[in-house]
Amino acid sequence: KNQVEQSPQSLIILEGKNCTLQCNYTVSPFSNLRWYKQDTGRGPVSLTIMTFSENTKSNGRYTATLDADTKQSSLHITASQLSDSASYICVVSVSEAGNNRKLIWGLGTSLAVNP
Amino acid sequence: EAGVVQSPRYKIIEKKQPVAFWCNPISGHNTLYWYRQNLGQGPELLIRYENEEAVDDSQLPKDRFSAERLKGVDSTLKIQPAKLGDSAVYLCASSSTGASNYGYTFGSGTRLTVV
C-alpha cells in the first residue's frame, strides 16, 4: 500500500532555532518527493522537489534530503523565523501508466515558531 | 506570472444550496486538478483533467459534484445540493504534461462552509 508518514505530528520551537522534520514512505514506483509548506487557509507552496538520484536540495533556509534506499526524507529548517509557522507536508509522486503521476500525501507536521 | 487563480476565496452557504468554484490555471498547463482538503488532512483528489478531458474522476461524488473545463483552460467545480460534510477547502492545481515536468502549482483555495 502506498503510504507517506511524517513525524513529528507537531513541533514548537523558538525563533532562531533549527529543526528537522521527517518523512518515511512506502511508495512504488517512486517518481519524486516534494516538500510543501501550507499556511492555514492557503494552498500548498512547493519548497523542494527531488528525484530518485538526488540526495539533497536547498531552497534558502530549507534543505531537504532523500535516502532512496531507506525511503526516508528530511526537511531541515535553519534559523527559524516566525513566518515559518505552518504545516509542512511531504508528498511522494507515484508513476502510473501513460506518463501520469499520482500524489501520495503525508498528514504534515504542524510547526509553530514562537518569539 | 499570476499562478493558479481561484475564486471565491471564501464561501458560506446553507445546506441544500448550490455552489460553484472557479479556477484559472497557469498559462500553458495542460493538466488541471481539483482537490478537497479537510482540516488537518492532506488534499484528496476529486478530478484530473488533461486539456478538456476528465481522465480521472473516480473520487468525485457524481451524485452532487460536477466539473467542467471548457476549451481546456478555466475550470469550474459545482456542488448541488451542498451538505454539511462538504465544508472544506477546495484546491485547484495545474501542471504541464510531460516526463520532464515535476511541478504542481496550487491555488490559494476556496474555503467552503456549509451551515
CSV table of C-alpha atoms in Angstrom, one decimal:
chain,number,residue,atom,x,y,z
A,1,LYS,CA,0.0,0.0,0.0
A,2,ASN,CA,1.4,3.4,-0.9
A,3,GLN,CA,1.8,5.4,2.2
A,4,VAL,CA,3.6,8.5,3.5
A,5,GLU,CA,4.2,9.0,7.2
A,6,GLN,CA,5.5,12.2,8.8
A,7,SER,CA,6.9,12.9,12.2
A,8,PRO,CA,6.6,14.7,14.5
A,9,GLN,CA,2.9,15.5,14.1
A,10,SER,CA,3.5,18.9,15.7
A,11,LEU,CA,6.5,20.9,16.8
A,12,ILE,CA,7.1,24.1,18.8
A,13,ILE,CA,10.5,25.8,18.6
A,14,LEU,CA,11.9,29.2,19.5
A,15,GLU,CA,12.7,31.8,16.8
A,16,GLY,CA,16.2,31.4,15.5
A,17,LYS,CA,16.5,27.7,16.3
A,18,ASN,CA,16.9,24.9,13.8
A,19,CYS,CA,14.6,22.0,13.3
A,20,THR,CA,14.3,18.8,11.3
A,21,LEU,CA,11.1,17.2,10.0
A,22,GLN,CA,11.0,13.5,9.0
A,23,CYS,CA,9.2,11.7,6.2
A,24,ASN,CA,9.1,7.9,5.6
A,25,TYR,CA,7.4,6.5,2.6
A,26,THR,CA,6.4,3.1,1.1
A,27,VAL,CA,5.6,4.0,-2.4
A,28,SER,CA,6.2,2.2,-5.7
A,29,PRO,CA,7.1,3.0,-8.3
A,30,PHE,CA,8.7,6.1,-7.0
A,31,SER,CA,8.8,9.2,-9.2
A,32,ASN,CA,9.8,12.1,-7.0
A,33,LEU,CA,9.4,13.5,-3.5
A,34,ARG,CA,8.2,17.0,-2.7
A,35,TRP,CA,8.0,19.1,0.4
A,36,TYR,CA,5.3,21.7,0.6
A,37,LYS,CA,4.6,24.5,3.1
A,38,GLN,CA,1.0,25.2,3.8
A,39,ASP,CA,-0.2,28.2,5.7
A,40,THR,CA,-3.6,28.0,7.4
A,41,GLY,CA,-6.3,28.7,4.8
A,42,ARG,CA,-3.9,28.8,1.9
A,43,GLY,CA,-2.9,26.4,-0.8
A,44,PRO,CA,0.4,24.4,-0.5
A,45,VAL,CA,3.5,26.0,-1.8
A,46,SER,CA,6.3,23.9,-3.2
A,47,LEU,CA,9.6,24.1,-1.3
A,48,THR,CA,11.7,21.4,-2.9
A,49,ILE,CA,11.3,18.6,-5.4
A,50,MET,CA,13.7,15.7,-5.5
A,51,THR,CA,14.1,12.7,-7.9
A,52,PHE,CA,15.5,9.3,-7.2
A,53,SER,CA,19.1,10.4,-7.9
A,54,GLU,CA,19.1,13.5,-5.8
A,55,ASN,CA,20.3,13.3,-2.2
A,56,THR,CA,19.9,16.9,-1.1
A,57,LYS,CA,18.3,20.1,-2.3
A,58,SER,CA,18.2,23.5,-0.8
A,59,ASN,CA,15.8,26.4,-1.0
A,60,GLY,CA,17.1,29.3,1.1
A,61,ARG,CA,16.8,28.2,4.7
A,62,TYR,CA,15.1,25.0,3.8
A,63,THR,CA,17.3,21.9,3.0
A,64,ALA,CA,15.7,18.6,2.0
A,65,THR,CA,17.5,15.2,2.0
A,66,LEU,CA,16.4,12.0,0.4
A,67,ASP,CA,17.7,8.5,1.0
A,68,ALA,CA,16.0,6.3,-1.7
A,69,ASP,CA,17.4,3.1,-0.2
A,70,THR,CA,15.8,3.6,3.2
A,71,LYS,CA,12.9,5.5,1.7
A,72,GLN,CA,13.3,8.4,4.1
A,73,SER,CA,13.4,12.2,3.6
A,74,SER,CA,14.0,15.1,5.9
A,75,LEU,CA,13.4,18.8,5.8
A,76,HIS,CA,15.8,20.9,7.8
A,77,ILE,CA,14.9,24.5,8.6
A,78,THR,CA,17.7,26.7,9.6
A,79,ALA,CA,17.5,29.9,11.8
A,80,SER,CA,13.7,29.7,12.0
A,81,GLN,CA,11.5,32.7,11.7
A,82,LEU,CA,8.0,33.5,12.9
A,83,SER,CA,6.8,33.2,9.3
A,84,ASP,CA,7.9,29.6,9.2
A,85,SER,CA,4.9,28.7,11.3
A,86,ALA,CA,2.9,26.5,9.0
A,87,SER,CA,2.1,22.9,8.1
A,88,TYR,CA,4.9,21.1,6.2
A,89,ILE,CA,3.7,18.3,4.0
A,90,CYS,CA,5.7,15.5,2.4
A,91,VAL,CA,4.3,14.3,-0.9
A,92,VAL,CA,5.5,11.4,-2.9
A,93,SER,CA,4.7,11.1,-6.6
A,94,VAL,CA,3.9,7.6,-8.0
A,95,SER,CA,4.4,6.9,-11.7
A,96,GLU,CA,1.4,5.5,-13.4
A,97,ALA,CA,0.7,4.3,-17.0
A,98,GLY,CA,0.6,6.9,-19.7
A,99,ASN,CA,3.1,9.2,-18.2
A,100,ASN,CA,0.7,10.0,-15.4
A,101,ARG,CA,1.6,10.6,-11.8
A,102,LYS,CA,-0.4,10.2,-8.6
A,103,LEU,CA,0.4,12.2,-5.5
A,104,ILE,CA,0.5,10.4,-2.1
A,105,TRP,CA,0.2,13.0,0.7
A,106,GLY,CA,1.5,12.8,4.2
A,107,LEU,CA,-0.6,14.3,7.0
A,108,GLY,CA,2.0,17.0,7.6
A,109,THR,CA,4.0,18.4,10.6
A,110,SER,CA,2.5,21.4,12.2
A,111,LEU,CA,5.3,23.8,13.1
A,112,ALA,CA,4.9,26.7,15.5
A,113,VAL,CA,7.8,29.2,15.8
A,114,ASN,CA,7.5,31.2,19.0
A,115,PRO,CA,9.3,34.5,19.7
B,1,GLU,CA,3.2,35.0,-13.8
B,2,ALA,CA,-0.1,35.1,-11.8
B,3,GLY,CA,0.0,31.5,-10.7
B,4,VAL,CA,-3.2,29.4,-10.3
B,5,VAL,CA,-6.1,31.8,-9.5
B,6,GLN,CA,-9.1,30.6,-7.6
B,7,SER,CA,-12.3,32.3,-6.7
B,8,PRO,CA,-14.0,33.0,-4.5
B,9,ARG,CA,-11.6,32.7,-1.5
B,10,TYR,CA,-14.4,32.1,0.9
B,11,LYS,CA,-18.0,30.9,0.6
B,12,ILE,CA,-20.7,30.4,3.2
B,13,ILE,CA,-23.9,28.7,2.1
B,14,GLU,CA,-26.8,27.0,3.7
B,15,LYS,CA,-27.2,23.2,3.2
B,16,LYS,CA,-29.1,22.1,0.1
B,17,GLN,CA,-28.0,25.2,-1.8
B,18,PRO,CA,-25.8,25.0,-4.9
B,19,VAL,CA,-22.2,26.4,-5.0
B,20,ALA,CA,-19.6,26.8,-7.7
B,21,PHE,CA,-15.8,27.4,-7.6
B,22,TRP,CA,-13.7,28.7,-10.4
B,23,CYS,CA,-10.1,28.1,-11.3
B,24,ASN,CA,-7.8,29.7,-13.8
B,25,PRO,CA,-4.6,27.6,-14.2
B,26,ILE,CA,-1.1,28.7,-15.2
B,27,SER,CA,-1.0,29.5,-18.9
B,28,GLY,CA,0.1,26.6,-20.9
B,29,HIS,CA,-0.5,24.0,-18.2
B,30,ASN,CA,-2.5,21.1,-19.8
B,31,THR,CA,-3.3,19.3,-16.6
B,32,LEU,CA,-5.7,20.6,-14.0
B,33,TYR,CA,-6.7,19.1,-10.7
B,34,TRP,CA,-9.4,19.7,-8.2
B,35,TYR,CA,-8.6,18.6,-4.6
B,36,ARG,CA,-10.7,18.7,-1.4
B,37,GLN,CA,-8.8,19.2,1.9
B,38,ASN,CA,-10.4,18.7,5.2
B,39,LEU,CA,-8.9,20.4,8.3
B,40,GLY,CA,-5.8,18.6,9.5
B,41,GLN,CA,-5.7,16.2,6.5
B,42,GLY,CA,-3.9,16.1,3.2
B,43,PRO,CA,-5.7,17.0,0.0
B,44,GLU,CA,-7.7,14.3,-1.7
B,45,LEU,CA,-8.0,14.3,-5.5
B,46,LEU,CA,-11.5,14.8,-6.8
B,47,ILE,CA,-10.9,15.1,-10.6
B,48,ARG,CA,-8.0,15.5,-13.0
B,49,TYR,CA,-8.2,17.0,-16.5
B,50,GLU,CA,-5.9,16.6,-19.4
B,51,ASN,CA,-6.9,19.5,-21.6
B,52,GLU,CA,-10.7,19.3,-21.8
B,53,GLU,CA,-10.9,15.6,-20.9
B,54,ALA,CA,-11.6,14.4,-17.4
B,55,VAL,CA,-9.1,11.5,-17.2
B,56,ASP,CA,-9.6,10.6,-13.5
B,57,ASP,CA,-12.8,11.3,-11.8
B,58,SER,CA,-13.1,8.2,-9.7
B,59,GLN,CA,-13.1,10.1,-6.4
B,60,LEU,CA,-15.7,12.6,-7.5
B,61,PRO,CA,-19.1,12.1,-5.8
B,62,LYS,CA,-21.0,12.3,-9.0
B,63,ASP,CA,-24.5,12.4,-7.4
B,64,ARG,CA,-23.8,16.0,-6.3
B,65,PHE,CA,-20.5,17.1,-7.7
B,66,SER,CA,-19.8,18.1,-11.3
B,67,ALA,CA,-16.9,19.8,-13.1
B,68,GLU,CA,-16.1,21.1,-16.5
B,69,ARG,CA,-13.1,22.5,-18.3
B,70,LEU,CA,-14.3,24.1,-21.4
B,71,LYS,CA,-11.7,24.9,-24.0
B,72,GLY,CA,-9.1,23.2,-21.8
B,73,VAL,CA,-8.3,26.3,-19.8
B,74,ASP,CA,-10.5,27.5,-16.9
B,75,SER,CA,-12.5,25.1,-14.9
B,76,THR,CA,-15.5,25.2,-12.6
B,77,LEU,CA,-16.4,22.8,-9.8
B,78,LYS,CA,-20.0,22.7,-8.7
B,79,ILE,CA,-21.8,21.1,-5.8
B,80,GLN,CA,-25.6,20.8,-5.9
B,81,PRO,CA,-27.1,20.3,-3.3
B,82,ALA,CA,-24.4,21.0,-0.7
B,83,LYS,CA,-24.3,19.0,2.5
B,84,LEU,CA,-22.8,19.9,5.9
B,85,GLY,CA,-20.0,17.5,5.3
B,86,ASP,CA,-18.9,19.3,2.2
B,87,SER,CA,-17.3,22.0,4.3
B,88,ALA,CA,-13.7,22.0,3.4
B,89,VAL,CA,-11.0,23.9,1.4
B,90,TYR,CA,-11.3,23.2,-2.4
B,91,LEU,CA,-7.9,23.5,-4.1
B,92,CYS,CA,-7.1,23.7,-7.7
B,93,ALA,CA,-3.7,22.8,-9.1
B,94,SER,CA,-2.2,22.7,-12.5
B,95,SER,CA,0.9,21.2,-14.2
B,96,SER,CA,2.4,20.7,-17.6
B,97,THR,CA,2.2,17.2,-19.1
B,98,GLY,CA,5.5,15.5,-19.9
B,99,ALA,CA,8.2,13.4,-18.4
B,100,SER,CA,10.4,16.3,-17.6
B,101,ASN,CA,7.9,18.2,-15.5
B,102,TYR,CA,7.6,17.6,-11.8
B,103,GLY,CA,6.0,20.8,-10.7
B,104,TYR,CA,2.5,21.2,-9.5
B,105,THR,CA,1.3,24.7,-8.6
B,106,PHE,CA,-1.6,25.1,-6.3
B,107,GLY,CA,-4.0,28.0,-6.0
B,108,SER,CA,-4.9,29.5,-2.6
B,109,GLY,CA,-8.1,27.5,-2.4
B,110,THR,CA,-11.7,28.2,-1.7
B,111,ARG,CA,-12.8,27.7,1.9
B,112,LEU,CA,-16.4,26.4,1.8
B,113,THR,CA,-18.6,26.5,4.9
B,114,VAL,CA,-22.0,24.8,4.7
B,115,VAL,CA,-24.3,25.8,7.6
